[in-house]
C-alpha cells in the first residue's frame, strides 16, 4: 500500500506539472520520467564573444534549456529527483550546468523531503531571464551562425504570435502582419509602412523615411537632433520593392553630395557627374547597406576660420598643389584638375582657377530661374519654391523655419509673430500673400526682392528706351 501511495504521489506531481507546462513530455515507457524545454530569453541581450575571431553578438534568445526529470521509488520522502540539464548546441558553461543540477537537491533538502518540481522549474525560469547570472559568454566561432540564426528565428516566431495596435491605423494586427522598427522598437502594420515609405520615396521626400511614431527621436537635451533615417537594408526587411529602395539610396546620396562644398563636378557639359570620393561611394548593392549608412544627423556646427583651416581642405583654393588637384568623374571617368577644371594636365603644370562668371548658357539660365523664382533658406541656402499655402516655410533640407517673402529666420515656437509685427513693415499682414502659389504681383524682400527690383527696372528701362525710339521715328 505504501509503495502504491508513493507511485500515486509521483504520478500526480508529473500530471499536475504537465497541466501547467503543456510542453512537458512524459516518457511512454516510464511514467516517472519526463523531459521539458525552457525558453531562454534574457531581459537584457547576452553579450557573446566568439573565439578566435573575437566577433561579438548580443543575443536576445538562446537555445532552450533541456531538462530531464526522473523520479526514483524513494522520491520524495527519501531522495531528491534525478535531474539532467543540457543545451543543443552546448552553449551553457559546465560550471553553470552543474550548479543548476545541484539546486534541485538543495531545494529538496530545504523542503524537508517534499515535492519540489514546480518550485524548481519556476526557479530555472527566473534564472533564464538573467541568463543564469552570466554577464558575457565566450564560445567557439563555429557556433556563431547557428546561435545568431536561432535568436532571429525565435524573435520572429514570438513576434508573429502577438497582437499589436498599429500606431498609424490604430487597428489590432497580428505580429505576422506587422514590423518592429529595429532602432526604437515601435510597431506598425506592414501595409501602413509600405504606403507611407513608398509615397515618400516616390515624391523624393527621403528626409521623412524614418519612424512614424510621434514619440520617436525626442530628446531631453537642448541640442536638437534630426530623427535617424532608415537604412536601405531595413526597408528591404519591411519589405519594400528593391527598385524603390535603390531610388531611396540614390536620392539620399545625391542630397549629401549636393550639400558638400568639397565635391567638384565634371567639367563636361553633357556629363556633370560628381568626382569620385570614398566619402560617398557609388551604390552597387543596397542589400549590403546597413545602419552605418543612416547615421544620426545633427545640426552642423559653425567653426571659426582658424578651426576650419586645420580640419578642412578646400579643394578649389589656388594653393592646391600636386596630385591633390586630380579628380576623376564617377560617371564618364574623365580625369580633370579641380583648380582649372581642364582635363588632367599632370603634376607639374601651373594653372589658375576658372572665373566664377564663366558659366555655360544652361548654367546661367538655371541660375536666373533660381534667383527669380525661389527664396533661399537662411540657414543652408537651399532654394525653396512654394506651390501653395501661407508664407511660413519649413526647409525640406534642414527644417529651418523662415519667411518666404524675405527669407528671414522664424522662431519655430512662434513662427507667425513675424507676420503680425507692425515693425516688420515688409511682411506685416502678408501671411497669405500668394497663398494659391500665384506669385505675380507679390513683392519679395531680401536677395529675391533685390533681384525682383533689378528685373523691374531693367524692363522699365527697356520700355522707356523703346518709347524714345518710337518717338524718334515719328
CSV table of C-alpha atoms in Angstrom, one decimal:
chain,number,residue,atom,x,y,z
A,1,UNK,CA,0.0,0.0,0.0
A,2,UNK,CA,2.8,2.3,0.9
A,3,UNK,CA,4.6,1.8,-2.4
A,4,UNK,CA,1.3,2.3,-4.3
A,5,UNK,CA,0.9,5.6,-2.4
A,6,UNK,CA,4.4,6.8,-3.4
A,7,UNK,CA,3.7,5.8,-7.0
A,8,UNK,CA,0.5,7.8,-7.0
A,9,UNK,CA,2.3,10.8,-5.5
A,10,UNK,CA,5.0,10.8,-8.2
A,11,UNK,CA,2.5,10.3,-11.0
A,12,UNK,CA,0.2,13.0,-9.6
A,13,UNK,CA,3.1,15.5,-9.4
A,14,UNK,CA,4.1,14.9,-13.0
A,15,UNK,CA,0.5,15.1,-14.2
A,16,UNK,CA,0.0,18.4,-12.4
A,17,UNK,CA,3.2,19.7,-13.9
A,18,UNK,CA,2.0,18.6,-17.3
A,19,UNK,CA,-1.1,20.7,-16.9
A,20,UNK,CA,1.0,23.8,-16.0
A,21,UNK,CA,3.6,23.2,-18.7
A,22,UNK,CA,2.0,21.6,-21.8
A,23,UNK,CA,5.4,21.2,-23.4
A,24,UNK,CA,6.3,18.7,-20.7
A,25,UNK,CA,6.6,15.2,-22.3
A,26,UNK,CA,6.2,12.1,-20.1
A,27,UNK,CA,8.1,9.0,-21.3
A,28,UNK,CA,5.6,6.4,-22.6
A,29,UNK,CA,7.8,3.6,-21.3
A,30,UNK,CA,8.5,5.1,-17.9
A,31,UNK,CA,5.7,7.2,-16.3
A,32,UNK,CA,8.1,8.6,-13.8
A,33,UNK,CA,10.4,10.1,-16.4
A,34,UNK,CA,9.7,13.4,-18.2
A,35,UNK,CA,11.5,16.0,-20.4
A,36,UNK,CA,10.9,19.7,-20.6
A,37,UNK,CA,12.4,22.5,-22.7
A,38,UNK,CA,12.5,26.0,-21.2
A,39,UNK,CA,12.8,29.2,-23.3
A,40,UNK,CA,15.9,31.2,-22.6
A,41,UNK,CA,15.1,34.8,-23.3
A,42,UNK,CA,17.3,37.2,-21.1
A,43,UNK,CA,15.7,40.5,-20.2
A,44,UNK,CA,18.9,42.1,-21.4
A,45,UNK,CA,20.5,40.5,-24.5
A,46,UNK,CA,23.5,38.4,-23.6
A,47,UNK,CA,26.9,39.6,-24.9
A,48,UNK,CA,28.6,36.6,-26.6
A,49,UNK,CA,32.2,36.7,-27.9
A,50,UNK,CA,33.1,34.1,-30.5
A,51,UNK,CA,36.8,32.9,-30.4
A,52,UNK,CA,39.2,33.1,-32.0
A,53,UNK,CA,37.9,35.8,-34.4
A,54,UNK,CA,36.6,37.8,-31.4
A,55,UNK,CA,33.3,38.5,-33.1
A,56,UNK,CA,30.7,40.0,-30.8
A,57,UNK,CA,27.0,39.4,-30.8
A,58,UNK,CA,24.2,40.4,-28.4
A,59,UNK,CA,21.6,37.6,-28.4
A,60,UNK,CA,18.1,38.0,-27.2
A,61,UNK,CA,17.3,34.3,-27.4
A,62,UNK,CA,19.5,31.3,-26.7
A,63,UNK,CA,18.8,27.6,-27.4
A,64,UNK,CA,16.3,26.1,-24.9
A,65,UNK,CA,17.3,24.6,-21.6
A,66,UNK,CA,16.5,20.8,-21.9
A,67,UNK,CA,15.6,19.3,-18.6
A,68,UNK,CA,15.3,15.6,-18.0
A,69,UNK,CA,13.5,14.6,-14.8
A,70,UNK,CA,13.5,11.1,-13.3
A,71,UNK,CA,11.7,10.2,-10.1
A,72,UNK,CA,13.1,7.2,-8.2
A,73,UNK,CA,11.0,5.0,-6.0
A,74,UNK,CA,12.3,6.7,-2.9
A,75,UNK,CA,11.2,10.2,-4.1
A,76,UNK,CA,10.2,12.5,-2.4
A,77,UNK,CA,10.5,11.1,1.1
A,78,UNK,CA,14.0,9.7,1.0
A,79,UNK,CA,15.8,11.0,-2.1
A,80,UNK,CA,15.7,14.1,-4.4
A,81,UNK,CA,14.7,13.9,-8.1
A,82,UNK,CA,17.3,12.9,-10.6
A,83,UNK,CA,17.9,15.9,-12.9
A,84,UNK,CA,19.9,16.2,-16.1
A,85,UNK,CA,20.3,19.6,-17.9
A,86,UNK,CA,21.7,20.2,-21.3
A,87,UNK,CA,21.5,22.6,-24.3
A,88,UNK,CA,21.8,21.9,-28.0
A,89,UNK,CA,24.2,23.1,-29.2
A,90,UNK,CA,26.1,23.2,-26.0
A,91,UNK,CA,26.4,26.9,-25.0
A,92,UNK,CA,25.9,26.8,-21.2
A,93,UNK,CA,29.2,26.5,-19.3
A,94,UNK,CA,29.7,23.2,-17.5
A,95,UNK,CA,30.0,25.0,-14.1
A,96,UNK,CA,26.6,26.7,-14.6
A,97,UNK,CA,25.0,23.4,-15.6
A,98,UNK,CA,26.4,21.6,-12.5
A,99,UNK,CA,25.2,24.4,-10.3
A,100,UNK,CA,21.6,24.2,-11.7
A,101,UNK,CA,21.5,20.4,-11.2
A,102,UNK,CA,22.8,20.8,-7.6
A,103,UNK,CA,20.0,23.3,-6.9
A,104,UNK,CA,17.4,20.5,-7.2
A,105,UNK,CA,18.9,18.7,-4.2
A,106,UNK,CA,19.3,21.9,-2.2
A,107,UNK,CA,15.7,22.8,-2.8
A,108,UNK,CA,14.6,19.2,-1.8
A,109,UNK,CA,16.5,19.4,1.4
A,110,UNK,CA,15.0,22.9,2.1
A,111,UNK,CA,11.5,21.5,1.6
A,112,UNK,CA,12.3,18.6,4.1
A,113,UNK,CA,11.7,15.8,1.6
A,114,UNK,CA,8.6,17.2,-0.1
A,115,UNK,CA,7.6,17.6,-3.8
A,116,UNK,CA,9.7,20.3,-5.4
A,117,UNK,CA,9.4,20.1,-9.2
A,118,UNK,CA,7.2,23.1,-9.7
A,119,UNK,CA,9.3,25.3,-7.5
A,120,UNK,CA,12.5,24.1,-9.1
A,121,UNK,CA,11.3,24.7,-12.7
A,122,UNK,CA,10.0,28.2,-11.6
A,123,UNK,CA,13.4,28.9,-10.2
A,124,UNK,CA,15.0,27.9,-13.5
A,125,UNK,CA,12.6,30.2,-15.4
A,126,UNK,CA,13.6,33.2,-13.3
A,127,UNK,CA,17.3,32.5,-13.7
A,128,UNK,CA,16.8,32.2,-17.5
A,129,UNK,CA,15.6,35.8,-17.5
A,130,UNK,CA,19.1,36.8,-16.3
A,131,UNK,CA,20.9,34.3,-18.5
A,132,UNK,CA,21.7,32.3,-15.4
A,133,UNK,CA,23.8,35.1,-13.9
A,134,UNK,CA,26.1,35.4,-17.0
A,135,UNK,CA,27.2,38.9,-18.0
A,136,UNK,CA,29.0,37.6,-21.1
A,137,UNK,CA,29.8,34.3,-22.7
A,138,UNK,CA,32.8,33.1,-24.8
A,139,UNK,CA,32.0,30.4,-27.4
A,140,UNK,CA,33.8,28.8,-30.4
A,141,UNK,CA,33.3,30.7,-33.7
A,142,UNK,CA,31.7,27.7,-35.4
A,143,UNK,CA,28.6,28.2,-33.2
A,144,UNK,CA,28.1,31.8,-34.2
A,145,UNK,CA,25.9,31.3,-37.3
A,146,UNK,CA,23.7,28.8,-35.6
A,147,UNK,CA,23.1,30.8,-32.5
A,148,UNK,CA,22.5,34.1,-34.4
A,149,UNK,CA,20.0,32.4,-36.7
A,150,UNK,CA,18.2,30.7,-33.8
A,151,UNK,CA,17.9,34.1,-32.0
A,152,UNK,CA,16.4,35.8,-35.1
A,153,UNK,CA,14.1,32.9,-35.7
A,154,UNK,CA,12.7,32.8,-32.2
A,155,UNK,CA,12.3,36.6,-32.1
A,156,UNK,CA,10.3,36.5,-35.3
A,157,UNK,CA,8.2,33.5,-34.2
A,158,UNK,CA,7.2,35.0,-30.9
A,159,UNK,CA,6.6,38.4,-32.5
A,160,UNK,CA,4.3,36.8,-35.1
A,161,UNK,CA,2.1,35.2,-32.4
A,162,UNK,CA,1.5,38.5,-30.5
A,163,UNK,CA,-1.2,41.1,-31.3
A,164,UNK,CA,-0.3,44.8,-31.7
A,165,UNK,CA,-2.1,48.1,-32.2
A,166,UNK,CA,-0.6,49.8,-35.3
A,167,UNK,CA,0.4,53.3,-34.3
A,168,UNK,CA,-0.9,54.7,-37.6
A,169,UNK,CA,-4.2,53.0,-38.4
A,170,UNK,CA,-4.8,52.1,-34.7
A,171,UNK,CA,-6.2,48.7,-35.7
A,172,UNK,CA,-5.1,45.5,-33.8
A,173,UNK,CA,-2.9,43.3,-36.1
A,174,UNK,CA,-1.1,40.0,-35.6
A,175,UNK,CA,2.6,40.3,-35.4
A,176,UNK,CA,2.9,38.4,-38.7
A,177,UNK,CA,1.3,41.4,-40.4
A,178,UNK,CA,3.4,44.0,-38.5
A,179,UNK,CA,7.0,45.2,-38.4
A,180,UNK,CA,9.0,46.3,-35.3
A,181,UNK,CA,11.4,49.2,-36.0
A,182,UNK,CA,15.0,48.0,-35.5
A,183,UNK,CA,16.3,51.0,-33.6
A,184,UNK,CA,13.3,52.2,-31.5
A,185,UNK,CA,11.1,49.0,-31.3
A,186,UNK,CA,7.9,50.9,-32.3
A,187,UNK,CA,5.4,48.6,-34.1
A,188,UNK,CA,3.4,49.4,-37.2
A,189,UNK,CA,1.5,47.2,-39.6
A,190,UNK,CA,3.4,46.5,-42.8
A,191,UNK,CA,0.6,48.0,-45.0
A,192,UNK,CA,0.9,51.4,-43.3
A,193,UNK,CA,4.7,51.4,-43.6
A,194,UNK,CA,4.7,50.4,-47.2
A,195,UNK,CA,2.1,53.0,-48.1
A,196,UNK,CA,3.9,55.8,-46.3
A,197,UNK,CA,7.5,55.0,-47.3
A,198,UNK,CA,6.6,54.2,-51.0
A,199,UNK,CA,4.9,57.6,-51.2
A,200,UNK,CA,7.8,59.5,-49.6
A,201,UNK,CA,10.4,57.9,-51.9
A,202,UNK,CA,8.2,58.4,-54.9
A,203,UNK,CA,7.9,62.1,-54.1
A,204,UNK,CA,11.7,62.4,-53.3
A,205,UNK,CA,11.0,63.3,-49.7
A,206,UNK,CA,13.7,60.9,-48.3
A,207,UNK,CA,14.2,63.0,-45.1
A,208,UNK,CA,10.9,61.6,-43.9
A,209,UNK,CA,11.8,58.0,-44.3
A,210,UNK,CA,12.0,57.5,-40.5
A,211,UNK,CA,9.9,56.1,-37.7
A,212,UNK,CA,6.4,57.5,-37.8
A,213,UNK,CA,5.9,57.5,-34.0
A,214,UNK,CA,5.3,60.9,-32.5
A,215,UNK,CA,7.4,59.8,-29.6
A,216,UNK,CA,10.4,58.8,-31.7
A,217,UNK,CA,13.5,61.0,-31.8
A,218,UNK,CA,12.5,63.1,-28.8
A,219,UNK,CA,15.5,64.1,-26.6
A,220,UNK,CA,15.6,65.7,-23.2
A,221,UNK,CA,18.7,67.7,-24.1
A,222,UNK,CA,18.7,71.2,-25.5
A,223,UNK,CA,20.6,70.1,-28.6
A,224,UNK,CA,18.1,69.4,-31.4
A,225,UNK,CA,18.8,66.3,-33.4
A,226,UNK,CA,17.2,65.1,-36.6
A,227,UNK,CA,15.5,61.7,-36.5
A,228,UNK,CA,17.6,58.9,-37.8
A,229,UNK,CA,16.7,57.8,-41.3
A,230,UNK,CA,16.0,54.1,-42.0
A,231,UNK,CA,18.8,52.1,-43.7
A,232,UNK,CA,18.1,50.5,-47.1
A,233,UNK,CA,18.7,47.1,-45.5
A,234,UNK,CA,15.8,47.7,-43.1
A,235,UNK,CA,13.5,49.0,-45.8
A,236,UNK,CA,14.0,45.7,-47.6
A,237,UNK,CA,13.1,43.8,-44.5
A,238,UNK,CA,9.7,45.6,-44.1
A,239,UNK,CA,9.6,44.8,-47.2
A,240,UNK,CA,9.7,47.5,-49.9
A,241,UNK,CA,10.5,46.7,-53.5
A,242,UNK,CA,14.2,46.6,-54.3
A,243,UNK,CA,13.9,49.3,-57.1
A,244,UNK,CA,12.1,51.6,-54.6
A,245,UNK,CA,14.9,51.1,-52.0
A,246,UNK,CA,17.5,51.7,-54.7
A,247,UNK,CA,15.8,55.0,-55.6
A,248,UNK,CA,15.8,56.0,-51.9
A,249,UNK,CA,19.5,55.2,-51.5
A,250,UNK,CA,20.4,57.2,-54.7
A,251,UNK,CA,18.4,60.2,-53.7
A,252,UNK,CA,19.8,60.3,-50.2
A,253,UNK,CA,23.4,60.0,-51.6
A,254,UNK,CA,22.6,62.8,-54.1
A,255,UNK,CA,21.4,65.1,-51.4
A,256,UNK,CA,24.6,64.5,-49.4
A,257,UNK,CA,26.8,65.1,-52.4
A,258,UNK,CA,25.0,68.3,-53.3
A,259,UNK,CA,25.3,69.7,-49.8
A,260,UNK,CA,29.1,69.0,-49.6
A,261,UNK,CA,31.0,72.1,-50.8
A,262,UNK,CA,34.2,70.0,-51.3
A,263,UNK,CA,32.6,67.9,-54.1
A,264,UNK,CA,33.7,69.0,-57.6
A,265,UNK,CA,31.6,68.2,-60.7
A,266,UNK,CA,32.8,67.0,-64.1
A,267,UNK,CA,33.5,70.0,-66.5
A,268,UNK,CA,31.9,68.2,-69.4
A,269,UNK,CA,28.6,69.9,-70.0
A,270,UNK,CA,27.0,66.7,-71.2
A,271,UNK,CA,28.1,64.8,-68.1
A,272,UNK,CA,28.3,66.9,-64.9
A,273,UNK,CA,28.9,63.9,-62.8
A,274,UNK,CA,30.4,64.2,-59.3
A,275,UNK,CA,34.0,63.4,-58.6
A,276,UNK,CA,34.9,60.0,-57.2
A,277,UNK,CA,35.2,60.0,-53.4
A,278,UNK,CA,35.4,57.4,-50.7
A,279,UNK,CA,33.1,59.5,-48.5
A,280,UNK,CA,30.1,58.8,-50.9
A,281,UNK,CA,30.8,55.5,-52.6
A,282,UNK,CA,28.7,54.6,-55.6
A,283,UNK,CA,25.7,52.4,-54.7
A,284,UNK,CA,26.2,48.8,-56.1
A,285,UNK,CA,24.1,46.6,-53.8
A,286,UNK,CA,21.5,48.1,-51.4
A,287,UNK,CA,21.2,44.7,-49.6
A,288,UNK,CA,24.6,45.3,-48.1
A,289,UNK,CA,23.9,48.9,-46.9
A,290,UNK,CA,23.4,48.5,-43.1
A,291,UNK,CA,22.7,51.0,-40.3
A,292,UNK,CA,26.0,52.7,-40.7
A,293,UNK,CA,24.6,54.4,-43.9
A,294,UNK,CA,21.9,56.1,-41.8
A,295,UNK,CA,23.8,57.8,-39.1
A,296,UNK,CA,22.0,60.2,-36.8
A,297,UNK,CA,22.4,63.7,-38.3
A,298,UNK,CA,22.9,66.7,-36.1
A,299,UNK,CA,22.7,70.4,-36.9
A,300,UNK,CA,26.1,71.4,-38.4
A,301,UNK,CA,28.4,73.3,-36.0
A,302,UNK,CA,29.7,76.6,-37.4
A,303,UNK,CA,33.5,76.7,-36.9
A,304,UNK,CA,35.8,79.6,-36.8
A,305,UNK,CA,38.1,80.2,-39.8
A,306,UNK,CA,41.1,79.1,-37.6
A,307,UNK,CA,39.4,75.8,-36.8
A,308,UNK,CA,38.3,75.2,-40.4
A,309,UNK,CA,41.9,75.8,-41.7
A,310,UNK,CA,43.2,73.0,-39.5
A,311,UNK,CA,40.4,70.4,-40.1
A,312,UNK,CA,39.1,71.1,-43.6
A,313,UNK,CA,40.8,71.2,-47.0
A,314,UNK,CA,39.2,73.5,-49.6
A,315,UNK,CA,39.7,71.8,-53.0
A,316,UNK,CA,39.2,75.0,-55.0
A,317,UNK,CA,41.9,77.0,-53.3
A,318,UNK,CA,44.6,78.4,-55.6
A,319,UNK,CA,47.3,76.9,-53.4
A,320,UNK,CA,46.3,73.3,-54.1
A,321,UNK,CA,49.4,71.6,-55.4
A,322,UNK,CA,50.4,68.3,-57.0
A,323,UNK,CA,48.2,65.3,-57.2
A,324,UNK,CA,45.7,66.9,-54.8
A,325,UNK,CA,44.4,68.7,-57.9
A,326,UNK,CA,43.5,65.4,-59.7
A,327,UNK,CA,39.9,64.3,-59.7
A,328,UNK,CA,38.1,61.6,-61.7
A,329,UNK,CA,34.4,61.8,-62.7
A,330,UNK,CA,32.5,58.8,-61.3
A,331,UNK,CA,30.2,58.7,-64.4
A,332,UNK,CA,32.4,59.3,-67.5
A,333,UNK,CA,35.8,58.6,-65.8
A,334,UNK,CA,37.3,61.9,-67.1
A,335,UNK,CA,40.4,62.8,-65.2
A,336,UNK,CA,40.4,66.6,-64.6
A,337,UNK,CA,42.0,69.3,-62.5
A,338,UNK,CA,40.0,70.7,-59.6
A,339,UNK,CA,41.6,74.1,-59.9
A,340,UNK,CA,41.2,75.0,-63.6
A,341,UNK,CA,38.6,72.3,-64.4
A,342,UNK,CA,40.6,71.3,-67.5
A,343,UNK,CA,41.5,67.7,-68.5
A,344,UNK,CA,44.3,66.5,-66.2
A,345,UNK,CA,47.5,68.2,-67.3
A,346,UNK,CA,50.0,66.5,-65.0
A,347,UNK,CA,51.5,67.2,-61.7
A,348,UNK,CA,54.0,70.0,-62.7
A,349,UNK,CA,51.8,72.2,-64.8
A,350,UNK,CA,50.8,75.6,-63.3
A,351,UNK,CA,47.1,76.5,-63.6
A,352,UNK,CA,44.7,79.2,-62.5
A,353,UNK,CA,41.2,78.7,-61.1
A,354,UNK,CA,38.3,79.2,-63.6
A,355,UNK,CA,36.5,82.5,-63.3
A,356,UNK,CA,33.2,82.0,-61.5
A,357,UNK,CA,31.5,84.2,-64.2
A,358,UNK,CA,32.4,81.6,-66.8
A,359,UNK,CA,29.1,79.8,-66.8
A,360,UNK,CA,27.6,77.8,-69.6
A,361,UNK,CA,24.4,79.1,-71.2
A,362,UNK,CA,22.4,76.3,-69.5
A,363,UNK,CA,24.0,77.0,-66.1
A,364,UNK,CA,23.2,80.8,-66.4
A,365,UNK,CA,19.6,80.0,-67.3
A,366,UNK,CA,19.3,77.7,-64.3
A,367,UNK,CA,20.8,80.4,-62.0
A,368,UNK,CA,18.5,83.1,-63.4
A,369,UNK,CA,15.4,80.9,-62.7
A,370,UNK,CA,16.6,80.1,-59.2
A,371,UNK,CA,17.2,83.8,-58.4
A,372,UNK,CA,13.9,84.8,-59.9
A,373,UNK,CA,11.5,82.1,-58.7
A,374,UNK,CA,12.8,80.8,-55.4
A,375,UNK,CA,13.5,82.0,-51.8
A,376,UNK,CA,16.7,80.7,-50.2
A,377,UNK,CA,16.7,79.1,-46.7
A,378,UNK,CA,18.5,81.5,-44.4
A,379,UNK,CA,20.4,78.6,-42.8
A,380,UNK,CA,21.5,76.2,-45.5
A,381,UNK,CA,20.8,78.4,-48.6
A,382,UNK,CA,18.8,75.7,-50.4
A,383,UNK,CA,16.4,77.4,-52.8
A,384,UNK,CA,12.7,76.8,-52.0
A,385,UNK,CA,9.7,77.3,-54.2
A,386,UNK,CA,6.2,77.5,-52.8
A,387,UNK,CA,3.3,75.8,-54.6
A,388,UNK,CA,0.5,76.8,-52.3
A,389,UNK,CA,-0.2,77.8,-48.7
A,390,UNK,CA,1.0,80.6,-46.4
A,391,UNK,CA,4.4,82.2,-46.3
A,392,UNK,CA,5.6,80.4,-43.2
A,393,UNK,CA,8.0,77.9,-44.7
A,394,UNK,CA,10.0,74.9,-43.3
A,395,UNK,CA,13.1,74.0,-45.2
A,396,UNK,CA,13.0,70.4,-46.5
A,397,UNK,CA,16.8,70.1,-46.1
A,398,UNK,CA,17.5,71.4,-42.6
A,399,UNK,CA,13.9,72.0,-41.2
A,400,UNK,CA,14.6,75.7,-40.5
A,401,UNK,CA,11.5,77.9,-40.3
A,402,UNK,CA,11.7,81.0,-42.4
A,403,UNK,CA,9.6,83.7,-44.2
A,404,UNK,CA,9.1,83.0,-47.9
A,405,UNK,CA,8.8,86.8,-48.6
A,406,UNK,CA,12.0,88.0,-47.1
A,407,UNK,CA,13.9,84.8,-46.2
A,408,UNK,CA,14.1,85.8,-42.5
A,409,UNK,CA,14.6,83.1,-39.9
A,410,UNK,CA,11.3,82.5,-37.9
A,411,UNK,CA,11.1,81.3,-34.3
A,412,UNK,CA,9.8,77.7,-34.5
A,413,UNK,CA,7.7,78.2,-31.3
A,414,UNK,CA,6.1,81.4,-32.6
A,415,UNK,CA,6.5,81.5,-36.4
A,416,UNK,CA,3.5,83.7,-37.1
A,417,UNK,CA,4.7,86.6,-34.9
A,418,UNK,CA,6.8,87.8,-37.8
A,419,UNK,CA,3.7,88.5,-39.9
A,420,UNK,CA,1.8,90.2,-37.0
A,421,UNK,CA,4.6,92.7,-36.0
A,422,UNK,CA,3.9,96.2,-37.4
A,423,UNK,CA,7.7,97.0,-37.1
A,424,UNK,CA,8.4,94.5,-39.9
A,425,UNK,CA,6.7,96.6,-42.5
A,426,UNK,CA,7.5,94.5,-45.5
A,427,UNK,CA,5.8,91.3,-44.1
A,428,UNK,CA,3.2,92.7,-41.7
A,429,UNK,CA,-0.2,91.3,-42.5
A,430,UNK,CA,1.1,89.4,-45.6
A,431,UNK,CA,0.9,85.8,-44.3
A,432,UNK,CA,-1.4,84.7,-47.1
A,433,UNK,CA,0.1,86.7,-50.0
A,434,UNK,CA,0.3,84.3,-53.0
A,435,UNK,CA,-1.4,81.5,-51.0
A,436,UNK,CA,-2.5,79.7,-54.1
A,437,UNK,CA,1.0,79.7,-55.5
A,438,UNK,CA,0.4,82.5,-57.9
A,439,UNK,CA,3.3,84.9,-57.3
A,440,UNK,CA,2.6,87.5,-60.0
A,441,UNK,CA,2.5,90.9,-58.2
A,442,UNK,CA,3.8,89.6,-54.9
A,443,UNK,CA,6.6,91.8,-53.5
A,444,UNK,CA,9.6,90.0,-52.0
A,445,UNK,CA,12.3,91.1,-49.7
A,446,UNK,CA,15.9,90.1,-49.2
A,447,UNK,CA,18.0,88.8,-52.2
A,448,UNK,CA,15.0,87.7,-54.1
A,449,UNK,CA,13.4,91.2,-53.7
A,450,UNK,CA,16.6,92.8,-54.9
A,451,UNK,CA,16.6,90.5,-58.0
A,452,UNK,CA,12.9,91.3,-58.5
A,453,UNK,CA,13.6,95.1,-58.3
A,454,UNK,CA,16.6,94.8,-60.7
A,455,UNK,CA,14.4,93.0,-63.2
A,456,UNK,CA,11.6,95.6,-62.9
A,457,UNK,CA,14.0,98.5,-63.5
A,458,UNK,CA,15.7,96.6,-66.4
A,459,UNK,CA,12.3,96.1,-68.0
A,460,UNK,CA,11.3,99.6,-67.3
A,461,UNK,CA,14.5,101.0,-68.8
A,462,UNK,CA,13.9,98.9,-71.9
A,463,UNK,CA,10.3,100.1,-72.1
A,464,UNK,CA,11.4,103.8,-71.9
A,465,UNK,CA,14.1,103.2,-74.5
A,466,UNK,CA,11.6,101.6,-76.9
A,467,UNK,CA,9.2,104.6,-76.3
A,468,UNK,CA,12.0,107.0,-77.1
A,469,UNK,CA,12.9,105.1,-80.2
A,470,UNK,CA,9.2,105.2,-81.4
A,471,UNK,CA,9.0,108.9,-80.8
A,472,UNK,CA,12.2,109.5,-82.8
A,473,UNK,CA,10.9,107.5,-85.7
A,474,UNK,CA,7.8,109.8,-85.8
